[in-house]
mmCIF file of C-alpha atoms in Angstrom:
data_model
loop_
_atom_site.group_PDB
_atom_site.id
_atom_site.type_symbol
_atom_site.label_atom_id
_atom_site.label_comp_id
_atom_site.label_asym_id
_atom_site.label_seq_id
_atom_site.Cartn_x
_atom_site.Cartn_y
_atom_site.Cartn_z
ATOM 1 C CA MET A 131 25.521 0.670 15.901
ATOM 2 C CA ILE A 132 26.411 0.534 12.211
ATOM 3 C CA VAL A 133 25.227 -3.067 11.973
ATOM 4 C CA GLU A 134 21.906 -2.211 13.636
ATOM 5 C CA ASP A 135 21.345 0.692 11.256
ATOM 6 C CA HIS A 136 22.129 -1.568 8.311
ATOM 7 C CA CYS A 137 19.622 -4.180 9.517
ATOM 8 C CA LEU A 138 17.021 -1.495 10.093
ATOM 9 C CA PHE A 139 17.626 -0.141 6.603
ATOM 10 C CA ASN A 140 17.233 -3.617 5.101
ATOM 11 C CA LEU A 141 13.990 -4.092 7.002
ATOM 12 C CA PHE A 142 12.767 -0.706 5.803
ATOM 13 C CA SER A 143 13.692 -1.500 2.197
ATOM 14 C CA THR A 144 11.945 -4.866 2.323
ATOM 15 C CA THR A 145 8.839 -3.338 3.891
ATOM 16 C CA THR A 146 8.799 -0.514 1.354
ATOM 17 C CA ARG A 147 9.129 -2.956 -1.544
ATOM 18 C CA PHE A 148 6.322 -5.073 -0.114
ATOM 19 C CA LEU A 149 4.044 -2.042 0.295
ATOM 20 C CA ILE A 150 4.795 -0.822 -3.229
ATOM 21 C CA HIS A 151 4.014 -4.231 -4.736
ATOM 22 C CA SER A 152 0.863 -4.561 -2.622
ATOM 23 C CA ALA A 153 -0.355 -1.119 -3.659
ATOM 24 C CA TYR A 154 0.453 -1.921 -7.294
ATOM 25 C CA TYR A 155 -1.626 -5.103 -7.271
ATOM 26 C CA LEU A 156 -4.458 -3.430 -5.348
ATOM 27 C CA VAL A 157 -4.613 -0.644 -7.925
ATOM 28 C CA ILE A 158 -4.760 -3.178 -10.759
ATOM 29 C CA LEU A 159 -7.479 -5.216 -9.045
ATOM 30 C CA TYR A 160 -9.418 -2.046 -8.245
ATOM 31 C CA SER A 161 -9.114 -0.866 -11.857
ATOM 32 C CA PHE A 162 -10.376 -4.197 -13.182
ATOM 33 C CA ARG A 163 -13.260 -4.089 -10.717
ATOM 34 C CA ASN A 164 -14.174 -0.587 -11.866
ATOM 35 C CA LEU A 165 -14.006 -1.633 -15.522
ATOM 36 C CA CYS A 166 -16.213 -4.548 -14.627
ATOM 37 C CA VAL A 167 -18.770 -2.372 -12.841
ATOM 38 C CA ASP A 168 -18.711 0.263 -15.580
ATOM 39 C CA GLY A 169 -19.405 -2.435 -18.142
ATOM 40 C CA ASN A 170 -22.035 -5.111 -17.710
ATOM 41 C CA SER A 171 -22.142 -6.242 -14.092
ATOM 42 C CA GLU A 172 -24.069 -9.352 -15.162
ATOM 43 C CA ASP A 173 -21.117 -10.587 -17.237
ATOM 44 C CA CYS A 174 -18.743 -9.977 -14.344
ATOM 45 C CA GLY A 175 -19.879 -12.731 -12.032
ATOM 46 C CA HIS A 176 -19.938 -10.596 -8.873
#
């Protein structure tokens, strides 16, 4: 039972790290997109 809990905890930690990194990059991309839209959309290339 201890081994299973440890594996589950490792899986949870890995998933949490992945979600945190994904959210971090999404926020950065979203911020850049907003800066782009707030500025000149013609210079953005979208």
